[in-house]
Structures are given as structure tokens and as C-alpha cells.
Amino acid sequence: GDSVTQMEGPVTLSEEAFLTINCTYTATGYPSLFWYVQYPGEGLQLLLKATKADDKGSNKGFEATYRKETTSFHLEKGSVQVSDSAVYFCALDFGNEKLTFGTGTRLTIIP
Amino acid sequence: GAVVSQHPSRVICKSGTSVKIECRSLDFQATTMFWYRQFPKQSLMLMATSNEGSKATYEQGVEKDKFLINHASLTLSTLTVTSAHPEDSSFYICSARGPRDRDYTDTQYFGPGTRLTVL
């Protein structure tokens, strides 16, 4: 079945460090790929998405590229801020079915 | 755009009572909504898919008689936790599939969540 594997956390970085959170997927066909972010005590917010191979999603300085050859959708940011501290979820969707989530990666940025 | 709200944001109830949680799509119509449950420091667990005008589809292991879902309109789905017990305490999150007219039908938009505590 379809699945998403995320880098295990927690991840702790200093402010202005470079961030990578790895995400790989297993799926039959070509799903849409998403990164969602969850701040403490809140629901999930869509951070970015990509719907086909080689698409790059970007938002708030975060980027992720849909790599079909490596079945990956790694999240990157060049310079993180304390306000980026949250839990990040990678997910896939075939458009008319349920989202399949990764386990989430807790990110803490220290000043 | 594509905002989903939930009410209440937090509820505390006594064991044995029922609690209703509302999920609304504020600026779009949603034929499909989803209900998730999240335990502390864990990922989301899909409980059921709510379809407007028809019965909800429950995931394996979710008691449909305990977690009643009603999707009576294109902007509202409700989850009722019946005869709640302390083990039902959790964070419940709903989502709605995005608006067709904005070509976001492949994207789910999430509500802010409802924290249920059963004493």
C-alpha cells in the first residue's frame, strides 16, 4: 500500500541554520505531495505542495521538489527562525482519496 | 480563502455524556470532509470520511456507533462522541477537500482542532 516515510525527530537547530527534513514515499501511480505544519496546540496548515514530477513547491522560505526518480519530497529552508519551531508532516494524496501522512518531524529552533 | 473552522476549540465533559464537534468550511463548499484523531506527539489517525448527503465511511477499528458523523450540508459536518469516556480524550481535527473552482480539489484544508477532555 501507499506509505510515507519521514526523517525521525526531534530535530534541533540553531537559528539561521540550514534545514532539511527528508521524506520518501511508496505509491502506485503519481500522487500529489504535501508538507503540512502544525504549531503547538493547533491544527495543520498547508505549507506547500507539488502535483507532478519535478514540480517545486515553495512557501515562507521553505521548498520541496517532487522527485519521481528517487520518490522523494524533501523539505528545505536556507535559514530557519525560532518561529519555524513546529511539527512538520509529509503527506501524499491521489486527489479523491484520503491523505497518507508520515509520522511527523518535530523541529525546534534555538536562538 | 479555503478556511475551515471547528467549534468548540476545547471541551471538558463528564464521563458518560455526549459531545458534538462542528466542522465548517467557511468560504467554499465541501462535499467531502475528514475527521482525524491525534494523540500526543503522534501523527493524525483518520477516523472517517464524511460525505454530504450520505453515510460516513469509517476506518477499520473506529466504532461508528460511538463516533457519529453527520454531513448535513455542503459546509458543515459534525462529529458526536457518544457516551464519552476518559480514553476518548484526544485532539480531534477535521479537514475539507478544497474548492473546485480554485482547482484545489487535491488539497485538504484543516480546521484548528478540538481538544476533548473527558473526566
Short mmCIF file of C-alpha atoms in Angstrom, two decimals:
data_model
loop_
_atom_site.label_atom_id
_atom_site.label_comp_id
_atom_site.label_asym_id
_atom_site.label_seq_id
_atom_site.Cartn_x
_atom_site.Cartn_y
_atom_site.Cartn_z
CA GLY A 1 0.00 0.00 0.00
CA ASP A 2 0.86 3.66 -0.13
CA SER A 3 3.13 4.99 2.57
CA VAL A 4 5.22 7.98 3.57
CA THR A 5 8.47 7.74 5.47
CA GLN A 6 9.77 10.79 7.23
CA MET A 7 13.01 11.60 8.92
CA GLU A 8 12.65 10.83 12.58
CA GLY A 9 12.88 13.66 15.01
CA PRO A 10 13.17 15.54 17.06
CA VAL A 11 15.41 17.91 15.15
CA THR A 12 17.06 20.79 16.97
CA LEU A 13 18.86 23.54 15.08
CA SER A 14 20.27 26.93 15.82
CA GLU A 15 18.66 29.97 14.31
CA GLU A 16 19.81 30.70 10.74
CA ALA A 17 20.91 27.09 10.19
CA PHE A 18 20.03 25.16 7.03
CA LEU A 19 17.16 22.75 7.36
CA THR A 20 16.43 19.51 5.56
CA ILE A 21 13.67 17.13 6.55
CA ASN A 22 13.68 14.01 4.44
CA CYS A 23 10.52 12.46 3.05
CA THR A 24 10.21 9.48 0.76
CA TYR A 25 7.10 7.76 -0.42
CA THR A 26 5.85 4.49 -1.81
CA ALA A 27 2.85 4.65 -4.10
CA THR A 28 1.38 3.12 -7.20
CA GLY A 29 0.85 5.90 -9.69
CA TYR A 30 1.63 9.57 -9.31
CA PRO A 31 0.24 11.18 -6.18
CA SER A 32 0.22 14.80 -5.18
CA LEU A 33 2.70 15.52 -2.39
CA PHE A 34 2.28 17.90 0.51
CA TRP A 35 4.03 19.34 3.50
CA TYR A 36 1.83 20.41 6.37
CA VAL A 37 2.97 22.25 9.51
CA GLN A 38 1.41 22.04 12.95
CA TYR A 39 2.18 24.69 15.53
CA PRO A 40 1.66 23.83 19.22
CA GLY A 41 -1.99 23.35 20.09
CA GLU A 42 -3.22 24.00 16.58
CA GLY A 43 -4.48 22.10 13.57
CA LEU A 44 -2.47 21.52 10.41
CA GLN A 45 -1.67 24.23 7.92
CA LEU A 46 -0.74 23.54 4.33
CA LEU A 47 2.84 24.68 3.87
CA LEU A 48 3.44 23.71 0.25
CA LYS A 49 2.53 21.13 -2.33
CA ALA A 50 3.54 19.66 -5.69
CA THR A 51 1.28 17.77 -8.03
CA LYS A 52 3.65 16.28 -10.61
CA ALA A 53 7.23 15.23 -11.12
CA ASP A 54 9.85 18.00 -11.00
CA ASP A 55 7.36 20.48 -9.57
CA LYS A 56 8.78 22.62 -6.81
CA GLY A 57 6.52 23.81 -4.03
CA SER A 58 7.58 26.82 -2.04
CA ASN A 59 6.22 29.00 0.73
CA LYS A 60 7.64 31.11 3.57
CA GLY A 61 11.19 30.28 2.53
CA PHE A 62 10.54 26.53 2.51
CA GLU A 63 10.97 24.48 -0.64
CA ALA A 64 10.43 20.89 -1.72
CA THR A 65 10.84 19.29 -5.14
CA TYR A 66 8.84 16.31 -6.36
CA ARG A 67 11.47 13.77 -7.38
CA LYS A 68 9.92 10.82 -9.14
CA GLU A 69 13.21 9.02 -9.73
CA THR A 70 14.01 8.91 -6.03
CA THR A 71 10.36 9.02 -4.85
CA SER A 72 11.24 11.86 -2.53
CA PHE A 73 9.90 15.24 -1.45
CA HIS A 74 12.48 16.61 0.97
CA LEU A 75 11.70 19.85 2.77
CA GLU A 76 14.41 22.51 2.86
CA LYS A 77 14.90 26.00 4.19
CA GLY A 78 18.07 28.01 3.92
CA SER A 79 17.88 29.91 7.20
CA VAL A 80 15.48 28.84 9.92
CA GLN A 81 13.93 31.07 12.55
CA VAL A 82 12.67 30.40 16.04
CA SER A 83 9.14 30.83 14.71
CA ASP A 84 9.64 27.78 12.47
CA SER A 85 9.55 25.53 15.53
CA ALA A 86 6.67 23.14 14.89
CA VAL A 87 5.85 19.62 13.75
CA TYR A 88 6.12 19.01 10.02
CA PHE A 89 4.13 16.31 8.22
CA CYS A 90 4.79 14.97 4.77
CA ALA A 91 1.74 13.52 3.03
CA LEU A 92 0.52 12.14 -0.27
CA ASP A 93 -2.88 12.10 -1.92
CA PHE A 94 -4.33 10.77 -5.15
CA GLY A 95 -6.95 13.50 -5.37
CA ASN A 96 -10.05 11.63 -4.44
CA GLU A 97 -8.83 9.52 -1.59
CA LYS A 98 -7.61 10.04 1.92
CA LEU A 99 -4.30 11.64 2.75
CA THR A 100 -1.50 9.34 3.80
CA PHE A 101 0.69 11.02 6.41
CA GLY A 102 4.20 10.47 7.59
CA THR A 103 4.78 10.24 11.31
CA GLY A 104 5.75 13.89 11.64
CA THR A 105 9.07 15.53 12.49
CA ARG A 106 9.30 17.83 15.47
CA LEU A 107 11.57 20.79 14.78
CA THR A 108 12.94 23.06 17.49
CA ILE A 109 14.96 26.15 16.64
CA ILE A 110 17.04 27.64 19.40
CA PRO A 111 18.09 31.29 19.36
CA GLY B 1 -9.55 31.53 1.16
CA ALA B 2 -10.20 27.83 1.86
CA VAL B 3 -10.72 28.31 5.58
CA VAL B 4 -12.05 25.56 7.81
CA SER B 5 -13.27 26.26 11.32
CA GLN B 6 -14.05 23.99 14.23
CA HIS B 7 -16.16 24.53 17.29
CA PRO B 8 -15.57 24.26 20.13
CA SER B 9 -11.81 24.59 20.33
CA ARG B 10 -11.74 22.97 23.74
CA VAL B 11 -14.31 20.99 25.70
CA ILE B 12 -14.29 19.26 29.05
CA CYS B 13 -17.08 16.87 29.86
CA LYS B 14 -18.04 14.22 32.37
CA SER B 15 -17.79 10.54 31.61
CA GLY B 16 -20.97 9.20 30.04
CA THR B 17 -22.04 12.42 28.36
CA SER B 18 -22.06 13.12 24.62
CA VAL B 19 -20.10 15.86 22.92
CA LYS B 20 -20.70 17.37 19.49
CA ILE B 21 -17.91 18.95 17.47
CA GLU B 22 -18.69 21.07 14.41
CA CYS B 23 -16.54 21.48 11.35
CA ARG B 24 -17.36 24.20 8.83
CA SER B 25 -15.91 25.22 5.51
CA LEU B 26 -16.25 29.00 5.64
CA ASP B 27 -15.73 30.17 2.09
CA PHE B 28 -16.25 27.09 -0.03
CA GLN B 29 -18.47 24.07 -0.35
CA ALA B 30 -17.07 20.73 0.67
CA THR B 31 -18.73 17.53 -0.44
CA THR B 32 -16.10 15.57 1.43
CA MET B 33 -14.77 16.21 4.91
CA PHE B 34 -12.49 14.09 7.03
CA TRP B 35 -12.21 13.50 10.75
CA TYR B 36 -8.90 12.74 12.38
CA ARG B 37 -7.76 11.95 15.87
CA GLN B 38 -4.34 12.84 17.14
CA PHE B 39 -2.68 11.50 20.26
CA PRO B 40 0.09 13.49 21.95
CA LYS B 41 3.24 13.68 19.88
CA GLN B 42 1.82 11.37 17.24
CA SER B 43 0.61 11.64 13.70
CA LEU B 44 -3.00 12.00 12.66
CA MET B 45 -5.20 8.94 12.53
CA LEU B 46 -8.03 9.11 10.02
CA MET B 47 -11.27 8.13 11.71
CA ALA B 48 -13.80 8.58 8.94
CA THR B 49 -14.66 10.23 5.67
CA SER B 50 -17.79 12.33 5.75
CA ASN B 51 -19.77 12.69 2.53
CA GLU B 52 -22.54 15.24 2.17
CA GLY B 53 -25.91 13.58 1.95
CA SER B 54 -24.72 10.06 2.59
CA LYS B 55 -23.36 7.89 5.36
CA ALA B 56 -19.83 8.35 6.55
CA THR B 57 -17.16 5.83 5.73
CA TYR B 58 -15.33 4.69 8.84
CA GLU B 59 -11.80 3.40 9.04
CA GLN B 60 -11.15 -0.04 10.39
CA GLY B 61 -11.31 -0.16 14.15
CA VAL B 62 -13.36 3.01 14.58
CA GLU B 63 -16.71 2.44 16.27
CA LYS B 64 -19.39 4.07 14.15
CA ASP B 65 -21.94 3.94 16.96
CA LYS B 66 -19.59 5.77 19.27
CA PHE B 67 -18.38 8.40 16.81
CA LEU B 68 -21.45 9.62 14.97
CA ILE B 69 -20.81 11.71 11.90
CA ASN B 70 -23.39 13.82 10.13
CA HIS B 71 -22.68 15.84 6.98
CA ALA B 72 -25.99 17.57 6.52
CA SER B 73 -24.87 20.41 4.26
CA LEU B 74 -22.05 21.32 1.94
CA THR B 75 -20.41 23.46 4.61
CA LEU B 76 -20.99 21.55 7.82
CA SER B 77 -20.00 18.19 9.23
CA THR B 78 -20.44 17.18 12.85
CA LEU B 79 -18.76 14.55 14.97
CA THR B 80 -20.59 13.41 18.08
CA VAL B 81 -18.69 11.41 20.64
CA THR B 82 -21.38 9.43 22.40
CA SER B 83 -21.11 8.24 25.99
CA ALA B 84 -17.62 9.65 26.24
CA HIS B 85 -15.02 8.02 28.47
CA PRO B 86 -11.58 9.19 29.57
CA GLU B 87 -9.92 7.13 26.84
CA ASP B 88 -11.76 9.26 24.26
CA SER B 89 -9.80 12.28 25.41
CA SER B 90 -7.80 13.45 22.44
CA PHE B 91 -7.29 16.18 19.86
CA TYR B 92 -9.85 15.89 17.08
CA ILE B 93 -9.15 17.58 13.77
CA CYS B 94 -11.35 17.89 10.72
CA SER B 95 -10.41 18.72 7.18
CA ALA B 96 -12.21 19.52 3.96
CA ARG B 97 -11.20 18.95 0.39
CA GLY B 98 -10.51 22.25 -1.33
CA PRO B 99 -12.83 24.26 -3.56
CA ARG B 100 -13.39 23.01 -7.09
CA ASP B 101 -13.50 26.45 -8.60
CA ARG B 102 -9.97 27.18 -7.46
CA ASP B 103 -8.55 23.92 -8.70
CA TYR B 104 -7.54 22.82 -5.24
CA THR B 105 -9.56 19.67 -5.21
CA ASP B 106 -6.43 17.68 -4.42
CA THR B 107 -5.71 19.66 -1.27
CA GLN B 108 -7.17 19.17 2.18
CA TYR B 109 -7.59 22.18 4.42
CA PHE B 110 -7.61 21.56 8.12
CA GLY B 111 -9.54 23.03 10.99
CA PRO B 112 -7.73 24.26 14.11
CA GLY B 113 -8.72 21.19 16.12
CA THR B 114 -10.80 20.47 19.19
CA ARG B 115 -9.24 19.25 22.38
CA LEU B 116 -11.61 16.94 24.22
CA THR B 117 -11.01 16.07 27.85
CA VAL B 118 -13.30 13.53 29.48
CA LEU B 119 -13.20 13.48 33.26
#
